[in-house]
Every structure is written in structure tokens, then in C-alpha cells.
XYZ file of C-alpha atoms in Angstrom:
361
model
C 0.000 0.000 0.000
C 1.373 3.380 -0.986
C 2.097 6.293 1.332
C -0.648 8.911 1.754
C -0.522 12.598 2.620
C -3.162 15.222 3.334
C -3.668 17.380 0.210
C -4.281 20.418 2.431
C -1.350 20.351 4.828
C 0.954 17.525 3.727
C 0.510 15.498 6.927
C 1.265 11.813 6.484
C -1.859 9.678 6.578
C -2.804 6.024 6.839
C -5.029 4.254 4.328
C -7.794 4.178 6.949
C -7.856 7.914 7.806
C -11.136 9.809 7.394
C -9.861 12.955 9.127
C -6.473 14.649 9.024
C -5.322 14.844 12.627
C -3.130 17.831 11.815
C -5.430 20.266 9.986
C -8.799 18.644 10.698
C -9.780 18.200 7.044
C -12.427 15.602 6.273
C -10.970 12.930 4.007
C -12.223 10.156 1.766
C -10.418 7.488 -0.224
C -10.819 7.569 -4.000
C -10.174 4.199 -5.625
C -9.815 5.785 -9.058
C -7.144 8.176 -7.795
C -5.683 5.756 -5.231
C -5.504 8.758 -2.932
C -7.115 10.307 0.114
C -8.958 13.440 -0.987
C -10.268 16.351 1.053
C -14.061 16.638 1.198
C -14.424 20.397 0.929
C -17.015 23.125 0.309
C -17.492 23.920 -3.402
C -15.343 27.049 -3.244
C -12.395 25.042 -1.878
C -12.748 21.914 -4.015
C -11.368 23.051 -7.348
C -7.899 21.549 -6.912
C -7.013 17.933 -7.716
C -6.730 16.947 -4.056
C -10.331 17.753 -3.137
C -13.902 16.807 -3.962
C -17.031 18.909 -3.624
C -18.924 18.061 -0.423
C -22.201 18.781 -2.209
C -21.458 15.923 -4.620
C -19.473 13.412 -2.555
C -19.647 11.862 0.881
C -18.279 8.851 2.709
C -19.651 5.350 2.247
C -22.888 4.448 4.040
C -20.813 1.958 6.047
C -18.759 4.738 7.651
C -19.960 3.911 11.153
C -20.847 0.238 10.752
C -17.618 -0.809 9.024
C -15.427 2.261 9.589
C -15.331 2.720 5.817
C -13.663 5.906 4.569
C -14.217 5.407 0.826
C -15.862 8.113 -1.253
C -19.227 7.715 -2.969
C -21.359 10.115 -4.950
C -24.221 11.671 -3.031
C -27.737 10.580 -3.843
C -31.221 10.475 -2.357
C -30.218 7.261 -0.562
C -26.857 6.712 1.122
C -24.639 4.561 -1.091
C -22.138 1.820 -0.433
C -18.660 2.077 -1.914
C -17.242 -0.378 -4.445
C -15.776 -2.570 -1.714
C -18.712 -2.592 0.709
C -21.186 -3.210 -2.118
C -19.523 -6.579 -2.738
C -20.661 -7.805 0.683
C -23.829 -9.811 0.202
C -24.499 -10.838 3.810
C -23.457 -9.379 7.151
C -24.429 -9.969 10.810
C -27.683 -8.499 12.059
C -27.567 -5.300 14.073
C -28.249 -7.102 17.356
C -25.077 -9.197 17.070
C -22.701 -6.571 18.450
C -19.782 -8.983 18.867
C -19.954 -10.079 15.245
C -20.364 -6.481 14.061
C -17.032 -5.585 15.657
C -15.401 -8.408 13.724
C -17.349 -7.349 10.633
C -15.685 -3.926 10.732
C -12.267 -5.582 10.969
C -13.098 -7.876 8.053
C -14.289 -4.994 5.885
C -11.088 -3.116 6.706
C -9.036 -6.056 5.426
C -11.293 -6.424 2.380
C -10.724 -2.803 1.390
C -6.994 -3.463 1.278
C -7.640 -6.479 -0.918
C -9.870 -4.570 -3.340
C -7.401 -1.688 -3.573
C -4.565 -4.063 -4.455
C -6.644 -5.902 -7.057
C -7.500 -2.529 -8.575
C -3.830 -1.551 -8.691
C -3.008 -4.847 -10.400
C -5.794 -4.066 -12.910
C -7.486 -7.394 -12.217
C -11.189 -7.445 -13.153
C -13.545 -7.273 -10.174
C -16.831 -8.598 -11.526
C -19.642 -8.495 -8.997
C -22.919 -10.357 -8.762
C -24.829 -7.578 -10.529
C -22.856 -8.189 -13.725
C -22.411 -11.947 -13.339
C -25.261 -13.346 -11.196
C -23.954 -16.919 -11.204
C -20.195 -16.484 -10.811
C -19.609 -12.850 -9.859
C -17.650 -11.886 -6.768
C -19.538 -11.508 -3.482
C -18.728 -11.787 0.208
C -20.768 -13.421 2.958
C -19.294 -12.226 6.264
C -21.074 -14.399 8.801
C -21.218 -14.868 12.542
C -20.636 -18.405 13.801
C -21.984 -17.575 17.245
C -25.262 -19.383 16.586
C -24.522 -21.540 13.535
C -21.602 -23.301 11.886
C -19.771 -21.190 9.310
C -17.071 -22.489 6.990
C -14.614 -20.027 5.494
C -14.248 -20.761 1.800
C -15.139 -19.973 -1.794
C -17.858 -21.273 -4.086
C -18.665 -19.914 -7.542
C -17.428 -16.422 -6.737
C -18.901 -16.182 -3.228
C -16.289 -15.836 -0.501
C -17.550 -16.800 2.945
C -15.677 -15.732 6.060
C -16.322 -16.876 9.605
C -16.174 -13.603 11.520
C -14.757 -15.433 14.522
C -11.495 -14.996 12.593
C -11.738 -11.332 13.554
C -11.130 -12.259 17.188
C -7.370 -12.221 17.743
C -7.402 -14.834 20.513
C -9.609 -17.256 18.579
C -7.581 -16.827 15.397
C -4.279 -17.347 17.198
C -5.592 -20.481 18.893
C -6.582 -21.850 15.496
C -3.226 -20.909 14.011
C -1.371 -22.803 16.723
C -3.688 -25.824 16.686
C -3.340 -26.105 12.897
C 0.427 -25.525 13.046
C 0.253 -22.541 10.712
C 3.020 -19.915 10.636
C 0.624 -17.162 9.544
C -3.115 -16.521 9.836
C -4.811 -13.137 9.294
C -8.068 -11.772 7.923
C -6.247 -10.296 4.942
C -4.510 -13.617 4.384
C -7.878 -15.391 4.280
C -9.209 -12.941 1.715
C -6.105 -13.188 -0.458
C -6.339 -16.970 -0.441
C -10.047 -17.122 -1.259
C -9.776 -14.507 -4.006
C -7.221 -16.822 -5.589
C -9.999 -19.371 -6.131
C -12.109 -16.686 -7.779
C -9.335 -15.758 -10.194
C -8.470 -19.369 -10.954
C -11.551 -19.895 -13.092
C -11.724 -16.293 -14.273
C -8.104 -16.136 -15.467
C -7.256 -19.743 -16.288
C -10.590 -21.042 -17.513
C -10.628 -19.000 -20.719
C -7.286 -20.205 -22.075
C -6.319 -23.765 -23.089
C -2.648 -22.734 -22.937
C -3.007 -21.441 -19.384
C -4.933 -24.553 -18.391
C -2.240 -26.834 -19.795
C 0.469 -24.988 -17.866
C -1.726 -25.072 -14.754
C -1.908 -28.869 -15.063
C 1.871 -29.076 -15.390
C 2.549 -26.940 -12.326
C -0.367 -27.580 -9.978
C -2.158 -30.708 -11.195
C -5.731 -31.438 -12.228
C -8.108 -28.734 -10.938
C -10.998 -31.182 -11.355
C -9.494 -33.792 -9.003
C -11.953 -35.026 -6.352
C -11.895 -32.260 -3.751
C -13.636 -34.112 -0.932
C -11.296 -37.079 -1.268
C -8.316 -34.724 -1.207
C -9.709 -32.947 1.856
C -10.263 -36.214 3.723
C -6.792 -37.432 2.822
C -5.156 -34.194 3.942
C -6.797 -34.149 7.359
C -6.275 -37.855 7.970
C -2.718 -38.195 6.662
C -1.343 -34.658 6.677
C 1.084 -33.182 4.188
C 3.456 -35.599 2.426
C 7.068 -35.830 3.530
C 9.281 -33.268 1.849
C 6.399 -30.991 0.913
C 8.590 -27.966 1.652
C 10.449 -28.550 -1.624
C 7.400 -28.022 -3.822
C 4.754 -26.063 -1.903
C 4.532 -22.719 -0.144
C 2.547 -24.228 2.750
C 1.399 -27.614 3.988
C -2.199 -26.693 3.138
C -1.166 -26.154 -0.481
C -0.452 -29.892 -0.732
C -4.117 -30.736 -0.227
C -5.452 -30.114 -3.761
C -4.279 -28.315 -6.927
C -6.892 -25.605 -6.361
C -5.527 -24.961 -2.865
C -1.969 -24.921 -4.166
C -2.981 -22.262 -6.691
C -4.886 -20.231 -4.069
C -2.042 -20.375 -1.550
C 0.513 -19.361 -4.172
C -1.792 -16.608 -5.439
C -2.158 -15.272 -1.889
C 1.601 -15.151 -1.459
C 1.938 -13.319 -4.745
C -0.440 -10.676 -3.370
C 1.452 -10.596 -0.050
C 4.694 -9.930 -1.880
C 3.351 -7.324 -4.296
C 1.626 -5.271 -1.599
C 4.501 -5.459 0.880
C 6.981 -4.413 -1.800
C 4.680 -1.537 -2.722
C 4.551 -0.360 0.899
C 8.289 -0.745 1.374
C 9.015 1.266 -1.771
C 6.651 4.018 -0.625
C 8.746 4.430 2.513
C 12.137 4.145 0.833
C 12.816 0.594 2.004
C 12.744 -0.931 -1.496
C 13.577 0.357 -4.994
C 11.053 2.654 -6.655
C 10.449 -0.075 -9.243
C 8.766 -2.148 -6.520
C 5.632 0.012 -6.472
C 2.423 -1.294 -8.013
C 1.919 1.915 -9.974
C 5.303 1.501 -11.670
C 4.926 -1.772 -13.531
C 8.003 -3.902 -14.075
C 7.671 -5.073 -17.665
C 8.933 -7.903 -19.822
C 10.152 -11.480 -19.324
C 12.582 -10.384 -16.616
C 9.906 -8.693 -14.508
C 9.220 -11.602 -12.171
C 12.909 -12.212 -11.502
C 13.352 -8.502 -10.819
C 10.470 -8.577 -8.354
C 11.853 -11.584 -6.473
C 15.331 -10.037 -6.403
C 13.757 -7.062 -4.628
C 11.628 -9.227 -2.347
C 14.085 -11.723 -0.883
C 16.460 -9.236 0.800
C 13.506 -7.153 1.980
C 11.771 -10.168 3.536
C 14.998 -11.163 5.274
C 15.494 -7.635 6.616
C 11.900 -7.363 7.849
C 12.203 -10.719 9.591
C 15.342 -9.509 11.347
C 13.586 -6.275 12.375
C 10.750 -8.305 13.879
C 13.216 -10.455 15.786
C 14.834 -7.288 17.116
C 11.463 -6.460 18.662
C 10.991 -9.951 20.063
C 8.346 -10.788 17.459
C 7.949 -13.758 15.150
C 9.145 -13.396 11.559
C 6.993 -11.094 9.439
C 7.226 -13.483 6.473
C 7.869 -16.952 7.928
C 8.010 -18.766 4.603
C 10.607 -20.224 2.261
C 10.165 -19.941 -1.506
C 11.873 -22.944 -3.143
C 12.392 -23.021 -6.930
C 9.212 -25.039 -7.556
C 7.097 -22.459 -5.727
C 8.786 -19.597 -7.544
C 7.981 -21.285 -10.858
C 4.308 -21.502 -9.874
C 4.350 -17.885 -8.787
C 6.043 -16.890 -12.036
C 3.124 -18.452 -13.894
C 0.622 -16.439 -11.848
C 2.625 -13.277 -12.493
C 2.780 -14.026 -16.223
C -0.955 -14.685 -16.486
C -1.824 -11.473 -14.647
C 0.645 -9.483 -16.735
C -0.573 -10.910 -20.049
C -4.260 -10.568 -19.248
C -4.100 -7.053 -17.834
C -1.857 -5.843 -20.680
C -4.190 -7.101 -23.415
C -7.556 -5.291 -23.704
C -9.159 -8.228 -25.538
C -8.092 -10.748 -22.889
C -9.080 -8.387 -20.100
C -12.534 -7.949 -21.617
C -12.959 -11.717 -21.891
C -12.016 -12.524 -18.304
C -14.177 -9.619 -17.146
C -17.272 -10.960 -18.914
C -19.866 -13.129 -17.149
C -18.528 -16.675 -16.936
C -21.589 -17.967 -18.801
C -20.442 -15.933 -21.823
C -16.853 -17.182 -21.715
C -15.449 -20.173 -23.566
C -14.527 -21.901 -20.311
C -11.965 -24.696 -20.417
C -12.647 -25.807 -16.844
C -15.722 -26.209 -14.669
């Protein structure tokens, strides 16, 4: 995530700010500008860093989800691009779940902003009723909720928003990393698997070579994974033990790590901790682009891990990227680069799935 400053006074801001704590200006995030803009009276809104308060306001989820994204004013309060993707949320009486809901929406906004920066198509349910992207953010206080993805719908158990609960799960499942943003980045990988890979026989063939058969029996793979665990030596070929479970999970885990790396590099570059070429807005082009990205990432990850250890914390990025994983990640990078650089391909993957020439179910 890039660095932000107040257009009025130059004060440094965080992505989540809705008010400048230095000059008191009201602020809103513009996805199109990837910037925090001042919400100002008409006479003070004629510069590029401001919007007219008579035309723009903050998302209707300002108080419920602490959302600071800008929307156009209308007779009815509107949801922003990110909040509008949420199909189901806890009811107003479930105050515990609503607290976790705000945390989940905060993580989701970071996800959506990164996808936008990567120019990946975000096709919602309005445009693709059967396979469009939607989020069900559900409380498991009174019913069982399984975090996962199905046909574009990402379901999250909001208990994951409780730090103690999430940490207990992380330890019990022997995971080195577990966060709300990590969940979203993993599940969005499933969404982009069929949207990016399914339209191209060449991509599908390479997917088979690197990950395996995406149509392999998922339930059988799930049962095998939880009864037998990851195979010996999995560290040589997979980014996590969970990635060994099924080709679709291997893709989703690798996709999530690609997003981890791109966003962390972007943040580091914004604060002078990585080369300027690491930013998302400055695309690294050509066949060498992935190698260049990894050459920037590996020393940064090592340094950040050492900084964490200096503070008595666990490693920030507690993962090893063996050659086999890097080759899978290179494929993901190549697909994203080719699709987002080609208007015809981008239009195809952004169309409703029912209108695509899908190569996979």
C-alpha cells in the first residue's frame, strides 16, 4: 500500500484515515485516484486533491464498518465499491460479530485496492449473477460457518476477527501465519483461478503441469489431507502444507503469497525501504519482470524478519520460496501481466462466466 498525505497540509496519513489529525480536514479514499482526498465546500474543491462536499460523501458503512471510501451523493446513502460486494453481514443485534465485521471490511478494502492496482477485473454479482464476486461475512456464534469460496462467493467466519480465537486456530493447525487479509487473499485466488485460467487452453495446460488437475476429487483430497497430513518433503514443492491438499488450494495459496509480496513491496518502496520499481503503480515489464520482483523481495523479507526479531516478534514473512514455488508464482505473475496488458483478454475474463469459452468447470 502506498504512502498517503493530506492534500491540504501535507501530513502523512494512513489508508484508513477519514480525518487529518493535523489540519482537521475531512478525508475520503478515492479508488480511481488511489488517494485520500479532502471533502471540501465547493469554493475550496477546485484543486485535484479535493472533492465537492455537495457531490461526494463517505460510504454508508462509515460507522458500521469504519469505511472511509468516497461515494457520490444521492437520495439514498450509497455503499462504496468494496462494501457493495458484501452480500451478507451480521444483524444489528449481534454486536460482537459487528465488531469483527468492521475488521473484516477493513481487510477487504486493502484487498480490493490491491486488485484494482493490479488491474485485475472485479466482476460483482450484478454483472455476473452466477459467478460474480460476493462476500458473505457471517457470525458463527449461533450456527456453523465455513470459510471458503464457491462460484465467486467468498464466505468468512467472523470469529477470525477475534485475535485470541484466530491465534488459537493458528497454533492448533500448526500454521506460521493466519490473518483476515490472508484469508481474503487466499479465497480470491480461487475466484481468479476460473476467471483467469478457464478462458485459455494454454493457461490450463500450464496449470496442469505446475499444480495438477483442478478437477481432481476435492472431498477425497480434503479427507486425505486431514487424515494423513502433508506428504514428507512438501517444503520442496509447496509454499505451505495446506497447499499440498489439492491443486486448487496450491494455486490459491501461491496466489495469496503473490499478493502478499506485491503489496509489501509496494509499501516498502513508498517508505524508501525498497527500490522505486517495486511500487504497483510503476509496472516492471517484460520477461525479466518476475525475476526482478523476487530479487527485490528476498532481501527485503529477510530484513523485515530480522527487524521483527529485534522487537521480540515472530518473523513477518515466515516462509521459504523454493524453486518449484517460484515457478508456480512466475506463472501467476505471467498470467496477470498478459491478461491485464491485453484489452481483448481483459474484456474476456471480465465478462460473465456464462459468456466465456470456459476450459474448466
